[in-house]
Amino acid sequence: MGNQLCKRGKLRWKRKPMGFVHHQTLPSHIGIKSVDVDKACNFSTTSNLCVSIVTWNMNGQVSFEDLSEMIGSNRDFDLLAVGLQEAPGNKVATMLSEALDESHVLIGKVTLQSLQLYLFGPKNAGSFIQELKVDKQSIGGCGGIIGRKKGAVAIRINYKGIRLLFISCHLSAHGRNVEERNYECRHISHSLFSKIWNPYSRPSHLTVWLGDLNYRLQGIHTNPARDLIEKNLHKKLHGHDQLLQQAEEGQIFNGFCEGTLTFKPTYKYNKGTSNYDTSYKVRVPAWTDRILFKIEDTDNIEATLHSYESMDQIYGSDHKPVKAHICLRLRQLQTESNSLTNI
């Protein structure tokens, strides 16, 4: 992805050292690959590492009940990444730890005002961590709200010799701002960790982008879209999804994977209900909240997606949380020393 610097609608190119997000250039664009879910997860038996990922735009509200419901009672994962947008205050980490009921502990966090990312691992996680670094990148000035920052926060970790990168973002809103969101993705990709850039560092085995990407449905009005959703025919809306369109055109997320969108659009709801927006704007529903992933070393690592779903039973925001479960299996076990080329 190229890097552009934005000055009030004008784009100009400026080269800078590449960050840690992408280290490979594909010969041609292939878009986002939709993958099916394999619901049978044999945690800790056939997998080397299982990761649960959650993203949620909280709309400035929080309750312990919602966070507990979001995490759920299933603890069949090694790591849990929780990306939050429009999160209120600094008490969320404590509430998440309480909701996990001591099965997992906080091992990494990074915040940018209301944009927050937390990483939890088992109690003995410290013995498996060879590296953990965080970074953040603001994209304020392109329509952000005071106290609700747009941008990205990231955690890079080497866990059990597997290099993982989690990027939680909140991009610019409104259906018309497609090019702005594309620019923000590219800028974030090349800016994160660039200040500690190491030309000898190895790419992440698994890169995960999560968050409120804010891509909307294009070319369809709200009533026809809602009619399809009501009839459980929302798969017919996939062709209107801006994120998939832009990826197909080679603008963003080349070579990433995403679970098939079998759940309903996650935005915008009347808060406290399962009804889509009835304000005077009657917004077109959209899959604004997404989880994408990419395996760099496909020869040695296999990733299986075991769930990709929205959590419709949570009503505390105008967005629904989205959750994914990814397990990694190493075809060829690679041992790495603590003195990796990473800084």
Short mmCIF file of C-alpha atoms in Angstrom, two decimals:
data_model
loop_
_atom_site.label_atom_id
_atom_site.label_comp_id
_atom_site.label_asym_id
_atom_site.label_seq_id
_atom_site.Cartn_x
_atom_site.Cartn_y
_atom_site.Cartn_z
CA MET A 1 0.00 0.00 0.00
CA GLY A 2 1.37 3.39 -0.89
CA ASN A 3 1.59 6.27 1.51
CA GLN A 4 -0.15 9.57 0.87
CA LEU A 5 -0.27 12.72 2.92
CA CYS A 6 -3.57 14.57 2.86
CA LYS A 7 -3.94 18.32 2.79
CA ARG A 8 -7.59 19.31 2.61
CA GLY A 9 -8.53 16.99 -0.20
CA LYS A 10 -5.19 17.22 -2.05
CA LEU A 11 -3.14 14.07 -2.21
CA ARG A 12 0.59 14.05 -2.75
CA TRP A 13 3.10 11.25 -2.57
CA LYS A 14 5.89 11.19 -0.06
CA ARG A 15 8.13 8.20 0.41
CA LYS A 16 9.10 7.13 3.89
CA PRO A 17 10.41 3.94 5.50
CA MET A 18 7.82 1.21 5.44
CA GLY A 19 6.31 0.25 8.78
CA PHE A 20 5.73 -3.27 10.03
CA VAL A 21 2.26 -3.75 8.59
CA HIS A 22 3.17 -4.94 5.09
CA HIS A 23 6.48 -6.32 3.89
CA GLN A 24 5.44 -7.98 0.65
CA THR A 25 4.23 -6.62 -2.65
CA LEU A 26 1.86 -8.89 -4.52
CA PRO A 27 2.28 -9.03 -8.29
CA SER A 28 -1.33 -8.06 -8.88
CA HIS A 29 -4.31 -7.20 -6.75
CA ILE A 30 -6.50 -10.08 -5.63
CA GLY A 31 -8.87 -8.25 -3.31
CA ILE A 32 -10.25 -9.70 -0.09
CA LYS A 33 -10.78 -13.45 -0.06
CA SER A 34 -14.04 -14.53 1.59
CA VAL A 35 -13.52 -17.70 3.60
CA ASP A 36 -16.05 -20.06 5.12
CA VAL A 37 -16.18 -20.89 8.80
CA ASP A 38 -15.06 -24.26 10.12
CA LYS A 39 -17.05 -24.48 13.33
CA ALA A 40 -15.08 -27.40 14.76
CA CYS A 41 -12.25 -25.92 16.84
CA ASN A 42 -10.04 -28.48 18.56
CA PHE A 43 -8.42 -26.02 20.92
CA SER A 44 -4.93 -26.99 22.13
CA THR A 45 -4.99 -30.32 20.29
CA THR A 46 -4.53 -29.66 16.56
CA SER A 47 -3.72 -25.94 16.81
CA ASN A 48 -0.55 -24.23 17.97
CA LEU A 49 -2.31 -20.95 18.78
CA CYS A 50 -5.97 -19.90 18.97
CA VAL A 51 -6.92 -16.23 18.97
CA SER A 52 -10.29 -14.68 19.73
CA ILE A 53 -10.89 -11.18 18.32
CA VAL A 54 -13.66 -8.72 19.14
CA THR A 55 -14.39 -5.26 17.78
CA TRP A 56 -17.09 -2.91 19.00
CA ASN A 57 -17.99 0.75 18.56
CA MET A 58 -19.45 1.48 22.01
CA ASN A 59 -20.97 4.88 21.20
CA GLY A 60 -19.64 6.28 24.47
CA GLN A 61 -21.55 3.85 26.68
CA VAL A 62 -20.42 0.89 28.74
CA SER A 63 -21.88 -1.67 31.10
CA PHE A 64 -20.31 -4.69 32.70
CA GLU A 65 -23.20 -6.84 31.47
CA ASP A 66 -22.53 -5.92 27.83
CA LEU A 67 -18.79 -6.54 28.11
CA SER A 68 -19.37 -9.86 29.85
CA GLU A 69 -21.83 -10.91 27.16
CA MET A 70 -19.42 -9.79 24.45
CA ILE A 71 -16.56 -11.92 25.79
CA GLY A 72 -18.79 -14.88 26.54
CA SER A 73 -18.12 -17.90 28.72
CA ASN A 74 -16.05 -19.92 26.24
CA ARG A 75 -12.36 -19.66 27.07
CA ASP A 76 -11.04 -21.90 24.31
CA PHE A 77 -8.40 -19.44 23.14
CA ASP A 78 -4.81 -18.53 23.97
CA LEU A 79 -5.08 -14.82 23.20
CA LEU A 80 -8.00 -12.42 23.21
CA ALA A 81 -7.76 -9.12 21.31
CA VAL A 82 -10.45 -6.53 22.06
CA GLY A 83 -10.61 -3.42 19.90
CA LEU A 84 -12.98 -0.66 20.97
CA GLN A 85 -14.04 2.55 19.31
CA GLU A 86 -15.80 5.45 21.04
CA ALA A 87 -15.02 3.75 24.34
CA PRO A 88 -15.82 5.76 27.48
CA GLY A 89 -13.02 6.64 29.89
CA ASN A 90 -10.33 4.37 31.24
CA LYS A 91 -12.32 1.85 33.26
CA VAL A 92 -12.92 -0.57 30.40
CA ALA A 93 -9.72 -2.58 30.97
CA THR A 94 -10.70 -3.29 34.57
CA MET A 95 -14.20 -4.33 33.55
CA LEU A 96 -12.85 -6.62 30.84
CA SER A 97 -10.48 -8.27 33.33
CA GLU A 98 -13.38 -8.83 35.72
CA ALA A 99 -15.52 -10.26 32.92
CA LEU A 100 -12.76 -12.75 32.05
CA ASP A 101 -13.01 -14.03 35.63
CA GLU A 102 -9.23 -14.47 35.95
CA SER A 103 -9.01 -17.03 33.14
CA HIS A 104 -6.86 -14.54 31.22
CA VAL A 105 -4.84 -11.50 32.24
CA LEU A 106 -4.06 -8.24 30.47
CA ILE A 107 -0.69 -8.50 28.70
CA GLY A 108 -0.82 -5.47 26.39
CA LYS A 109 -2.84 -2.31 25.80
CA VAL A 110 -2.71 0.90 23.78
CA THR A 111 -5.18 3.77 23.69
CA LEU A 112 -5.77 6.88 21.60
CA GLN A 113 -8.51 8.70 23.47
CA SER A 114 -11.65 6.64 22.81
CA LEU A 115 -9.84 4.24 20.47
CA GLN A 116 -8.58 1.34 22.56
CA LEU A 117 -6.96 -2.06 22.04
CA TYR A 118 -6.43 -4.70 24.72
CA LEU A 119 -4.65 -8.03 24.50
CA PHE A 120 -5.26 -10.76 27.07
CA GLY A 121 -3.39 -14.02 27.54
CA PRO A 122 -3.22 -16.90 30.03
CA LYS A 123 -1.67 -16.34 33.43
CA ASN A 124 1.60 -17.90 32.32
CA ALA A 125 1.72 -15.80 29.13
CA GLY A 126 4.87 -13.98 30.23
CA SER A 127 7.02 -17.04 29.63
CA PHE A 128 5.88 -17.19 25.98
CA ILE A 129 6.30 -13.50 25.07
CA GLN A 130 9.52 -12.75 23.24
CA GLU A 131 8.50 -9.26 22.17
CA LEU A 132 5.58 -6.89 22.73
CA LYS A 133 5.40 -3.36 21.34
CA VAL A 134 2.59 -0.88 20.81
CA ASP A 135 2.03 2.09 18.57
CA LYS A 136 -0.73 4.51 17.58
CA GLN A 137 -1.50 6.74 14.63
CA SER A 138 -3.97 9.61 14.70
CA ILE A 139 -5.83 10.73 11.62
CA GLY A 140 -7.48 13.66 13.39
CA GLY A 141 -8.28 16.65 11.25
CA CYS A 142 -10.23 14.54 8.77
CA GLY A 143 -13.58 14.80 10.51
CA GLY A 144 -12.90 13.50 14.02
CA ILE A 145 -14.98 14.46 17.05
CA ILE A 146 -13.29 15.87 20.14
CA GLY A 147 -12.85 13.00 22.60
CA ARG A 148 -13.63 10.42 19.92
CA LYS A 149 -10.43 10.19 17.95
CA LYS A 150 -10.11 8.64 14.52
CA GLY A 151 -6.99 6.66 13.70
CA ALA A 152 -5.48 3.34 14.70
CA VAL A 153 -3.81 1.63 17.64
CA ALA A 154 -1.65 -1.47 17.29
CA ILE A 155 0.01 -4.22 19.28
CA ARG A 156 2.87 -6.29 17.85
CA ILE A 157 3.75 -9.43 19.76
CA ASN A 158 5.93 -12.51 19.35
CA TYR A 159 4.10 -15.23 21.24
CA LYS A 160 5.42 -18.79 21.25
CA GLY A 161 7.61 -17.86 18.30
CA ILE A 162 4.60 -16.71 16.26
CA ARG A 163 4.67 -13.05 15.22
CA LEU A 164 1.28 -11.37 15.48
CA LEU A 165 0.14 -7.86 14.64
CA PHE A 166 -3.23 -6.46 15.73
CA ILE A 167 -4.45 -3.14 14.32
CA SER A 168 -7.66 -1.62 15.64
CA CYS A 169 -8.92 1.38 13.70
CA HIS A 170 -11.73 3.90 13.44
CA LEU A 171 -11.92 5.46 10.00
CA SER A 172 -13.82 8.45 8.66
CA ALA A 173 -17.59 8.21 8.45
CA HIS A 174 -20.23 8.83 5.74
CA GLY A 175 -20.79 6.90 2.55
CA ARG A 176 -19.30 9.56 0.29
CA ASN A 177 -15.84 9.44 1.94
CA VAL A 178 -14.60 6.27 0.28
CA GLU A 179 -11.34 7.74 -0.99
CA GLU A 180 -10.66 9.27 2.41
CA ARG A 181 -11.00 5.87 4.06
CA ASN A 182 -8.75 4.32 1.44
CA TYR A 183 -6.11 6.96 2.13
CA GLU A 184 -6.40 6.40 5.89
CA CYS A 185 -5.85 2.66 5.48
CA ARG A 186 -2.71 3.26 3.44
CA HIS A 187 -1.42 5.96 5.77
CA ILE A 188 -1.98 3.83 8.87
CA SER A 189 -0.36 0.84 7.20
CA HIS A 190 2.85 2.70 6.47
CA SER A 191 3.00 4.86 9.59
CA LEU A 192 2.60 2.29 12.37
CA PHE A 193 5.93 1.34 13.92
CA SER A 194 7.80 3.33 11.26
CA LYS A 195 9.66 5.34 13.94
CA ILE A 196 11.37 2.17 15.10
CA TRP A 197 11.69 0.76 11.62
CA ASN A 198 14.15 -2.10 11.32
CA PRO A 199 15.00 -3.22 7.76
CA TYR A 200 16.03 -6.65 9.07
CA SER A 201 12.86 -7.39 11.00
CA ARG A 202 10.65 -10.20 9.80
CA PRO A 203 7.02 -9.70 8.80
CA SER A 204 4.25 -10.86 11.07
CA HIS A 205 2.99 -14.37 10.54
CA LEU A 206 -0.55 -13.11 11.16
CA THR A 207 -1.81 -9.56 10.68
CA VAL A 208 -5.32 -8.72 11.93
CA TRP A 209 -7.17 -5.49 11.12
CA LEU A 210 -10.28 -4.89 13.18
CA GLY A 211 -12.49 -1.95 13.97
CA ASP A 212 -15.10 0.43 12.69
CA LEU A 213 -13.78 0.77 9.15
CA ASN A 214 -16.93 2.75 8.28
CA TYR A 215 -17.25 1.45 4.72
CA ARG A 216 -20.93 1.60 3.71
CA LEU A 217 -23.34 0.13 1.17
CA GLN A 218 -23.27 1.92 -2.16
CA GLY A 219 -25.85 2.06 -4.92
CA ILE A 220 -28.87 0.99 -2.89
CA HIS A 221 -31.39 2.97 -0.86
CA THR A 222 -32.35 2.22 2.71
CA ASN A 223 -35.79 0.65 2.14
CA PRO A 224 -34.68 -1.93 -0.47
CA ALA A 225 -31.69 -2.79 1.72
CA ARG A 226 -33.88 -3.24 4.79
CA ASP A 227 -36.35 -5.36 2.85
CA LEU A 228 -33.57 -7.78 1.89
CA ILE A 229 -32.33 -7.92 5.47
CA GLU A 230 -35.85 -8.54 6.76
CA LYS A 231 -36.18 -11.47 4.34
CA ASN A 232 -32.80 -12.84 5.44
CA LEU A 233 -31.42 -12.13 1.98
CA HIS A 234 -28.65 -9.77 3.10
CA LYS A 235 -26.10 -11.81 1.11
CA LYS A 236 -27.51 -9.97 -1.92
CA LEU A 237 -26.06 -6.79 -0.42
CA HIS A 238 -22.46 -8.05 -0.64
CA GLY A 239 -22.04 -6.54 -4.10
CA HIS A 240 -22.88 -3.09 -2.68
CA ASP A 241 -20.27 -3.26 0.09
CA GLN A 242 -17.68 -0.52 -0.39
CA LEU A 243 -14.91 -2.38 1.42
CA LEU A 244 -15.15 -5.41 -0.85
CA GLN A 245 -15.47 -3.13 -3.89
CA GLN A 246 -12.38 -1.09 -3.05
CA ALA A 247 -10.34 -4.19 -2.28
CA GLU A 248 -11.40 -5.74 -5.58
CA GLU A 249 -10.16 -2.61 -7.35
CA GLY A 250 -6.77 -3.01 -5.65
CA GLN A 251 -7.08 0.06 -3.44
CA ILE A 252 -6.83 -1.59 -0.01
CA PHE A 253 -6.32 -4.87 1.86
CA ASN A 254 -4.80 -6.78 -0.99
CA GLY A 255 -4.51 -10.47 -0.13
CA PHE A 256 -6.40 -10.24 3.16
CA CYS A 257 -9.09 -12.73 4.17
CA GLU A 258 -12.46 -12.21 5.79
CA GLY A 259 -15.16 -14.57 6.87
CA THR A 260 -18.23 -14.60 4.65
CA LEU A 261 -20.71 -11.93 5.75
CA THR A 262 -23.49 -14.23 6.92
CA PHE A 263 -24.63 -11.86 9.68
CA LYS A 264 -26.77 -8.77 9.24
CA PRO A 265 -25.22 -5.31 8.81
CA THR A 266 -23.99 -4.10 12.20
CA TYR A 267 -24.86 -0.39 11.85
CA LYS A 268 -26.88 1.72 12.50
CA TYR A 269 -29.32 0.60 15.20
CA ASN A 270 -31.55 2.54 17.52
CA LYS A 271 -29.64 2.18 20.75
CA GLY A 272 -31.26 -0.29 23.12
CA THR A 273 -33.09 -2.12 20.33
CA SER A 274 -32.64 -4.43 17.37
CA ASN A 275 -34.29 -1.91 15.06
CA TYR A 276 -32.34 -0.08 12.39
CA ASP A 277 -32.11 3.72 12.48
CA THR A 278 -35.50 5.47 12.58
CA SER A 279 -34.11 8.98 12.94
CA TYR A 280 -34.74 11.53 10.23
CA LYS A 281 -31.57 10.30 8.49
CA VAL A 282 -32.88 6.68 8.21
CA ARG A 283 -29.34 5.54 7.39
CA VAL A 284 -28.74 2.66 5.04
CA PRO A 285 -27.61 -0.34 7.15
CA ALA A 286 -23.96 -1.28 6.61
CA TRP A 287 -21.22 -3.68 7.66
CA THR A 288 -19.07 -0.94 9.16
CA ASP A 289 -17.50 -3.26 11.76
CA ARG A 290 -15.06 -5.80 10.36
CA ILE A 291 -12.26 -8.22 11.15
CA LEU A 292 -9.74 -8.98 8.38
CA PHE A 293 -6.65 -11.15 8.56
CA LYS A 294 -3.64 -12.09 6.48
CA ILE A 295 -1.07 -14.88 6.73
CA GLU A 296 2.30 -13.87 5.32
CA ASP A 297 4.06 -17.26 5.57
CA THR A 298 1.47 -19.53 3.95
CA ASP A 299 4.03 -22.26 3.33
CA ASN A 300 4.54 -22.87 7.04
CA ILE A 301 1.42 -21.56 8.75
CA GLU A 302 -2.19 -22.51 8.19
CA ALA A 303 -5.02 -20.35 9.54
CA THR A 304 -8.54 -21.65 10.12
CA LEU A 305 -11.47 -19.35 10.82
CA HIS A 306 -13.79 -20.98 13.35
CA SER A 307 -16.30 -18.16 13.80
CA TYR A 308 -17.22 -14.79 12.36
CA GLU A 309 -20.39 -13.31 13.78
CA SER A 310 -22.15 -10.26 15.08
CA MET A 311 -23.54 -10.22 18.60
CA ASP A 312 -27.10 -9.08 18.04
CA GLN A 313 -28.10 -9.71 21.65
CA ILE A 314 -26.05 -6.69 22.82
CA TYR A 315 -28.04 -3.45 22.70
CA GLY A 316 -25.88 -0.84 24.45
CA SER A 317 -24.71 0.93 21.27
CA ASP A 318 -25.87 1.85 17.79
CA HIS A 319 -23.35 -0.75 16.55
CA LYS A 320 -23.31 -4.49 17.18
CA PRO A 321 -20.02 -6.10 18.26
CA VAL A 322 -18.31 -8.44 15.80
CA LYS A 323 -16.34 -11.47 16.92
CA ALA A 324 -13.95 -13.88 15.19
CA HIS A 325 -11.99 -16.95 16.25
CA ILE A 326 -8.84 -17.87 14.34
CA CYS A 327 -6.57 -20.85 15.01
CA LEU A 328 -3.06 -21.25 13.65
CA ARG A 329 -1.24 -24.46 12.90
CA LEU A 330 2.44 -24.55 12.06
CA ARG A 331 3.26 -27.00 9.31
CA GLN A 332 6.93 -26.67 10.18
CA LEU A 333 7.69 -25.74 13.77
CA GLN A 334 10.13 -22.87 13.82
CA THR A 335 12.13 -22.06 16.91
CA GLU A 336 13.34 -18.51 17.35
CA SER A 337 15.69 -17.07 19.91
CA ASN A 338 14.83 -14.15 22.18
CA SER A 339 17.27 -12.02 20.21
CA LEU A 340 15.08 -11.74 17.14
CA THR A 341 15.94 -9.06 14.66
CA ASN A 342 12.92 -7.16 15.96
CA ILE A 343 13.86 -4.22 18.15
#
